[in-house]
mmCIF file of N, CA and C in Angstrom:
data_model
loop_
_atom_site.group_PDB
_atom_site.id
_atom_site.type_symbol
_atom_site.label_atom_id
_atom_site.label_comp_id
_atom_site.label_asym_id
_atom_site.label_seq_id
_atom_site.Cartn_x
_atom_site.Cartn_y
_atom_site.Cartn_z
ATOM 1 N N UNK A 1017 -23.211 38.617 55.140
ATOM 2 C CA UNK A 1017 -23.051 39.586 56.182
ATOM 3 C C UNK A 1017 -21.890 39.050 57.170
ATOM 4 N N UNK A 1018 -20.916 39.885 57.365
ATOM 5 C CA UNK A 1018 -19.821 39.430 58.249
ATOM 6 C C UNK A 1018 -20.280 39.447 59.713
ATOM 7 N N UNK A 1019 -19.634 38.622 60.480
ATOM 8 C CA UNK A 1019 -19.858 38.558 61.928
ATOM 9 C C UNK A 1019 -19.340 39.790 62.678
ATOM 10 N N UNK A 1020 -19.958 40.245 63.764
ATOM 11 C CA UNK A 1020 -19.440 41.311 64.530
ATOM 12 C C UNK A 1020 -18.047 40.877 65.168
ATOM 13 N N UNK A 1021 -17.319 41.850 65.645
ATOM 14 C CA UNK A 1021 -15.990 41.558 66.220
ATOM 15 C C UNK A 1021 -16.197 40.697 67.468
ATOM 16 N N UNK A 1022 -15.138 39.980 67.736
ATOM 17 C CA UNK A 1022 -15.158 39.069 68.893
ATOM 18 C C UNK A 1022 -13.892 39.374 69.751
ATOM 19 N N UNK A 1023 -13.842 38.965 70.966
ATOM 20 C CA UNK A 1023 -12.607 39.064 71.768
ATOM 21 C C UNK A 1023 -11.492 38.316 71.217
ATOM 22 N N UNK A 1024 -10.265 38.745 71.442
ATOM 23 C CA UNK A 1024 -9.113 38.065 70.937
ATOM 24 C C UNK A 1024 -8.719 36.877 71.690
ATOM 25 N N UNK A 1025 -9.348 36.570 72.822
ATOM 26 C CA UNK A 1025 -9.040 35.465 73.695
ATOM 27 C C UNK A 1025 -9.388 34.137 73.029
ATOM 28 N N UNK A 1026 -8.738 33.046 73.374
ATOM 29 C CA UNK A 1026 -9.080 31.683 72.925
ATOM 30 C C UNK A 1026 -10.475 31.281 73.369
ATOM 31 N N UNK A 1027 -11.115 30.358 72.641
ATOM 32 C CA UNK A 1027 -12.456 29.918 72.878
ATOM 33 C C UNK A 1027 -12.578 29.377 74.241
ATOM 34 N N UNK A 1028 -11.650 28.646 74.797
ATOM 35 C CA UNK A 1028 -11.754 28.081 76.172
ATOM 36 C C UNK A 1028 -11.768 29.173 77.215
ATOM 37 N N UNK A 1029 -11.053 30.166 77.035
ATOM 38 C CA UNK A 1029 -11.047 31.293 77.994
ATOM 39 C C UNK A 1029 -12.329 32.091 77.877
ATOM 40 N N UNK A 1030 -12.888 32.274 76.622
ATOM 41 C CA UNK A 1030 -14.215 32.900 76.497
ATOM 42 C C UNK A 1030 -15.301 32.104 77.229
ATOM 43 N N UNK A 1031 -15.231 30.757 77.148
ATOM 44 C CA UNK A 1031 -16.191 29.946 77.759
ATOM 45 C C UNK A 1031 -16.124 30.086 79.285
ATOM 46 N N UNK A 1032 -14.879 30.017 79.857
ATOM 47 C CA UNK A 1032 -14.698 30.156 81.287
ATOM 48 C C UNK A 1032 -15.267 31.507 81.773
ATOM 49 N N UNK A 1033 -14.937 32.556 81.038
ATOM 50 C CA UNK A 1033 -15.411 33.872 81.502
ATOM 51 C C UNK A 1033 -16.841 33.971 81.381
ATOM 52 N N UNK A 1034 -17.490 33.367 80.437
ATOM 53 C CA UNK A 1034 -18.934 33.354 80.169
ATOM 54 C C UNK A 1034 -19.658 32.570 81.386
ATOM 55 N N UNK A 1035 -19.121 31.436 81.673
ATOM 56 C CA UNK A 1035 -19.681 30.640 82.701
ATOM 57 C C UNK A 1035 -19.540 31.211 84.137
ATOM 58 N N UNK A 1036 -18.371 31.764 84.465
ATOM 59 C CA UNK A 1036 -18.155 32.258 85.849
ATOM 60 C C UNK A 1036 -18.486 33.751 86.020
ATOM 61 N N UNK A 1037 -18.695 34.469 84.995
ATOM 62 C CA UNK A 1037 -19.037 35.867 85.201
ATOM 63 C C UNK A 1037 -19.659 36.450 83.989
ATOM 64 N N UNK A 1038 -20.971 35.849 83.640
ATOM 65 C CA UNK A 1038 -21.622 36.246 82.327
ATOM 66 C C UNK A 1038 -21.907 37.648 82.222
ATOM 67 N N UNK A 1039 -22.415 38.321 83.218
ATOM 68 C CA UNK A 1039 -22.874 39.743 83.061
ATOM 69 C C UNK A 1039 -21.613 40.706 82.911
ATOM 70 N N UNK A 1040 -20.635 40.599 83.745
ATOM 71 C CA UNK A 1040 -19.459 41.424 83.623
ATOM 72 C C UNK A 1040 -18.736 41.136 82.240
ATOM 73 N N UNK A 1041 -18.697 39.871 81.877
ATOM 74 C CA UNK A 1041 -18.088 39.561 80.511
ATOM 75 C C UNK A 1041 -18.833 40.165 79.388
ATOM 76 N N UNK A 1042 -20.171 40.073 79.528
ATOM 77 C CA UNK A 1042 -21.014 40.613 78.447
ATOM 78 C C UNK A 1042 -20.862 42.082 78.293
ATOM 79 N N UNK A 1043 -20.810 42.771 79.491
ATOM 80 C CA UNK A 1043 -20.592 44.208 79.516
ATOM 81 C C UNK A 1043 -19.243 44.640 78.806
ATOM 82 N N UNK A 1044 -18.305 43.829 79.163
ATOM 83 C CA UNK A 1044 -16.948 44.069 78.603
ATOM 84 C C UNK A 1044 -16.955 43.885 77.024
ATOM 85 N N UNK A 1045 -17.548 42.765 76.636
ATOM 86 C CA UNK A 1045 -17.653 42.497 75.171
ATOM 87 C C UNK A 1045 -18.527 43.530 74.459
ATOM 88 N N UNK A 1046 -19.515 44.037 75.062
ATOM 89 C CA UNK A 1046 -20.437 44.900 74.425
ATOM 90 C C UNK A 1046 -19.659 46.281 74.082
ATOM 91 N N UNK A 1047 -18.588 46.605 74.703
ATOM 92 C CA UNK A 1047 -17.733 47.674 74.396
ATOM 93 C C UNK A 1047 -16.981 47.512 73.168
ATOM 94 N N UNK A 1048 -16.784 46.341 72.626
ATOM 95 C CA UNK A 1048 -15.951 46.077 71.544
ATOM 96 C C UNK A 1048 -16.523 46.681 70.232
ATOM 97 N N UNK A 1049 -17.819 46.535 69.993
ATOM 98 C CA UNK A 1049 -18.425 46.984 68.742
ATOM 99 C C UNK A 1049 -19.762 47.374 68.841
ATOM 100 N N UNK A 1050 -20.153 48.514 69.454
ATOM 101 C CA UNK A 1050 -21.499 49.003 69.539
ATOM 102 C C UNK A 1050 -22.537 48.088 70.062
ATOM 103 N N UNK A 1051 -22.268 47.300 71.062
ATOM 104 C CA UNK A 1051 -23.257 46.470 71.774
ATOM 105 C C UNK A 1051 -23.646 45.250 70.952
ATOM 106 N N UNK A 1052 -22.886 44.942 69.934
ATOM 107 C CA UNK A 1052 -23.077 43.667 69.225
ATOM 108 C C UNK A 1052 -21.732 42.985 69.099
ATOM 109 N N UNK A 1053 -21.673 41.708 69.507
ATOM 110 C CA UNK A 1053 -20.412 41.003 69.548
ATOM 111 C C UNK A 1053 -20.589 39.482 69.288
ATOM 112 N N UNK A 1054 -19.571 38.897 68.883
ATOM 113 C CA UNK A 1054 -19.495 37.476 68.660
ATOM 114 C C UNK A 1054 -18.634 36.743 69.734
ATOM 115 N N UNK A 1055 -19.090 35.626 70.177
ATOM 116 C CA UNK A 1055 -18.301 34.741 71.081
ATOM 117 C C UNK A 1055 -18.097 33.383 70.477
ATOM 118 N N UNK A 1056 -16.975 32.867 70.501
ATOM 119 C CA UNK A 1056 -16.733 31.545 70.070
ATOM 120 C C UNK A 1056 -16.383 30.742 71.346
ATOM 121 N N UNK A 1057 -17.478 30.145 71.831
ATOM 122 C CA UNK A 1057 -17.348 29.432 73.181
ATOM 123 C C UNK A 1057 -16.701 28.086 73.189
ATOM 124 N N UNK A 1058 -16.726 27.374 72.059
ATOM 125 C CA UNK A 1058 -16.052 26.150 71.818
ATOM 126 C C UNK A 1058 -15.523 26.084 70.392
ATOM 127 N N UNK A 1059 -14.358 25.549 70.214
ATOM 128 C CA UNK A 1059 -13.771 25.393 68.854
ATOM 129 C C UNK A 1059 -14.628 24.592 67.912
ATOM 130 N N UNK A 1060 -15.391 23.672 68.447
ATOM 131 C CA UNK A 1060 -16.164 22.741 67.526
ATOM 132 C C UNK A 1060 -17.621 23.243 67.239
ATOM 133 N N UNK A 1061 -17.966 24.455 67.852
ATOM 134 C CA UNK A 1061 -19.223 25.000 67.582
ATOM 135 C C UNK A 1061 -19.130 26.243 66.773
ATOM 136 N N UNK A 1062 -20.304 26.591 66.198
ATOM 137 C CA UNK A 1062 -20.269 27.893 65.419
ATOM 138 C C UNK A 1062 -20.209 29.029 66.375
ATOM 139 N N UNK A 1063 -19.716 30.162 66.007
ATOM 140 C CA UNK A 1063 -19.712 31.320 66.816
ATOM 141 C C UNK A 1063 -21.131 31.821 67.130
ATOM 142 N N UNK A 1064 -21.378 32.466 68.272
ATOM 143 C CA UNK A 1064 -22.610 32.968 68.642
ATOM 144 C C UNK A 1064 -22.569 34.568 68.616
ATOM 145 N N UNK A 1065 -23.626 35.152 68.052
ATOM 146 C CA UNK A 1065 -23.684 36.632 68.040
ATOM 147 C C UNK A 1065 -24.584 37.124 69.156
ATOM 148 N N UNK A 1066 -24.194 37.954 69.971
ATOM 149 C CA UNK A 1066 -24.957 38.514 71.056
ATOM 150 C C UNK A 1066 -25.308 39.960 70.740
ATOM 151 N N UNK A 1067 -26.502 40.355 71.103
ATOM 152 C CA UNK A 1067 -26.975 41.771 71.059
ATOM 153 C C UNK A 1067 -27.180 42.194 72.407
ATOM 154 N N UNK A 1068 -26.574 43.250 72.851
ATOM 155 C CA UNK A 1068 -26.619 43.660 74.225
ATOM 156 C C UNK A 1068 -27.719 44.577 74.626
ATOM 157 N N UNK A 1069 -28.287 45.426 73.741
ATOM 158 C CA UNK A 1069 -29.265 46.316 74.124
ATOM 159 C C UNK A 1069 -30.576 46.216 73.319
ATOM 160 N N UNK A 1070 -31.703 46.473 73.934
ATOM 161 C CA UNK A 1070 -32.990 46.383 73.103
ATOM 162 C C UNK A 1070 -33.030 47.209 71.965
ATOM 163 N N UNK A 1071 -32.503 48.429 71.991
ATOM 164 C CA UNK A 1071 -32.515 49.294 70.855
ATOM 165 C C UNK A 1071 -31.802 48.638 69.679
ATOM 166 N N UNK A 1072 -30.715 48.140 69.914
ATOM 167 C CA UNK A 1072 -29.926 47.388 68.792
ATOM 168 C C UNK A 1072 -30.655 46.184 68.323
ATOM 169 N N UNK A 1073 -31.330 45.503 69.216
ATOM 170 C CA UNK A 1073 -32.061 44.224 68.847
ATOM 171 C C UNK A 1073 -33.238 44.677 67.972
ATOM 172 N N UNK A 1074 -33.891 45.786 68.210
ATOM 173 C CA UNK A 1074 -35.039 46.268 67.432
ATOM 174 C C UNK A 1074 -34.461 46.603 66.055
ATOM 175 N N UNK A 1075 -33.321 47.209 66.003
ATOM 176 C CA UNK A 1075 -32.716 47.537 64.707
ATOM 177 C C UNK A 1075 -32.497 46.273 63.858
ATOM 178 N N UNK A 1076 -31.947 45.280 64.431
ATOM 179 C CA UNK A 1076 -31.677 44.064 63.619
ATOM 180 C C UNK A 1076 -32.965 43.390 63.276
ATOM 181 N N UNK A 1077 -33.935 43.325 64.179
ATOM 182 C CA UNK A 1077 -35.137 42.577 63.878
ATOM 183 C C UNK A 1077 -36.006 43.281 62.821
ATOM 184 N N UNK A 1078 -35.747 44.556 62.611
ATOM 185 C CA UNK A 1078 -36.573 45.325 61.625
ATOM 186 C C UNK A 1078 -35.915 45.238 60.228
ATOM 187 N N UNK A 1079 -34.771 44.640 60.095
ATOM 188 C CA UNK A 1079 -34.032 44.518 58.773
ATOM 189 C C UNK A 1079 -34.551 43.412 58.013
ATOM 190 N N UNK A 1080 -34.101 43.332 56.780
ATOM 191 C CA UNK A 1080 -34.434 42.293 55.820
ATOM 192 C C UNK A 1080 -34.143 40.835 56.384
ATOM 193 N N UNK A 1081 -35.058 40.009 56.433
ATOM 194 C CA UNK A 1081 -34.923 38.680 57.003
ATOM 195 C C UNK A 1081 -34.074 37.752 56.158
ATOM 196 N N UNK A 1082 -33.798 38.147 54.862
ATOM 197 C CA UNK A 1082 -32.958 37.272 54.076
ATOM 198 C C UNK A 1082 -31.498 37.275 54.525
ATOM 199 N N UNK A 1083 -31.079 38.359 55.194
ATOM 200 C CA UNK A 1083 -29.698 38.475 55.721
ATOM 201 C C UNK A 1083 -29.537 37.747 57.019
ATOM 202 N N UNK A 1084 -30.627 37.504 57.764
ATOM 203 C CA UNK A 1084 -30.571 36.808 59.124
ATOM 204 C C UNK A 1084 -30.977 35.381 59.055
ATOM 205 N N UNK A 1085 -30.390 34.515 59.778
ATOM 206 C CA UNK A 1085 -30.868 33.103 59.780
ATOM 207 C C UNK A 1085 -30.660 32.620 61.253
ATOM 208 N N UNK A 1086 -31.498 31.684 61.550
ATOM 209 C CA UNK A 1086 -31.533 30.990 62.796
ATOM 210 C C UNK A 1086 -31.900 29.567 62.507
ATOM 211 N N UNK A 1087 -30.961 28.771 62.023
ATOM 212 C CA UNK A 1087 -31.375 27.389 61.603
ATOM 213 C C UNK A 1087 -31.894 26.603 62.803
ATOM 214 N N UNK A 1088 -33.007 25.908 62.621
ATOM 215 C CA UNK A 1088 -33.634 25.151 63.730
ATOM 216 C C UNK A 1088 -32.708 24.115 64.421
ATOM 217 N N UNK A 1089 -31.877 23.455 63.644
ATOM 218 C CA UNK A 1089 -31.025 22.420 64.167
ATOM 219 C C UNK A 1089 -29.982 22.983 65.220
ATOM 220 N N UNK A 1090 -29.690 24.259 65.138
ATOM 221 C CA UNK A 1090 -28.777 24.815 66.161
ATOM 222 C C UNK A 1090 -29.439 25.093 67.492
ATOM 223 N N UNK A 1091 -30.835 25.085 67.501
ATOM 224 C CA UNK A 1091 -31.580 25.211 68.724
ATOM 225 C C UNK A 1091 -31.703 23.944 69.629
ATOM 226 N N UNK A 1092 -31.195 22.857 69.005
ATOM 227 C CA UNK A 1092 -31.206 21.590 69.813
ATOM 228 C C UNK A 1092 -30.518 21.697 71.073
ATOM 229 N N UNK A 1093 -29.417 22.521 71.225
ATOM 230 C CA UNK A 1093 -28.720 22.564 72.564
ATOM 231 C C UNK A 1093 -29.558 23.083 73.651
ATOM 232 N N UNK A 1094 -30.711 23.773 73.348
ATOM 233 C CA UNK A 1094 -31.508 24.346 74.313
ATOM 234 C C UNK A 1094 -32.647 23.363 74.789
ATOM 235 N N UNK A 1095 -32.779 22.241 74.124
ATOM 236 C CA UNK A 1095 -33.793 21.289 74.518
ATOM 237 C C UNK A 1095 -33.448 20.500 75.807
ATOM 238 N N UNK A 1096 -34.436 20.220 76.632
ATOM 239 C CA UNK A 1096 -34.188 19.554 77.913
ATOM 240 C C UNK A 1096 -34.498 18.067 77.558
ATOM 241 N N UNK A 1097 -33.666 17.141 77.899
ATOM 242 C CA UNK A 1097 -33.852 15.767 77.716
ATOM 243 C C UNK A 1097 -34.375 15.099 78.975
#
């Protein structure tokens, strides 16, 4: 399954826009490809796929789970030390 479209800006600029204005940036990115978009926030990290609306989220969650993956080791960044 190919990744959704992403902004053409470099990863560093994507990160700065995400940090300093996450909601306006997310609204802008959602217009790229039907409320689903990819951000590459750092060059050394995997790209992240964002789903902007609940209706689209429901569509993805009701699809075949063989096509979707959320490896547990990627969730380590969310742990509090």
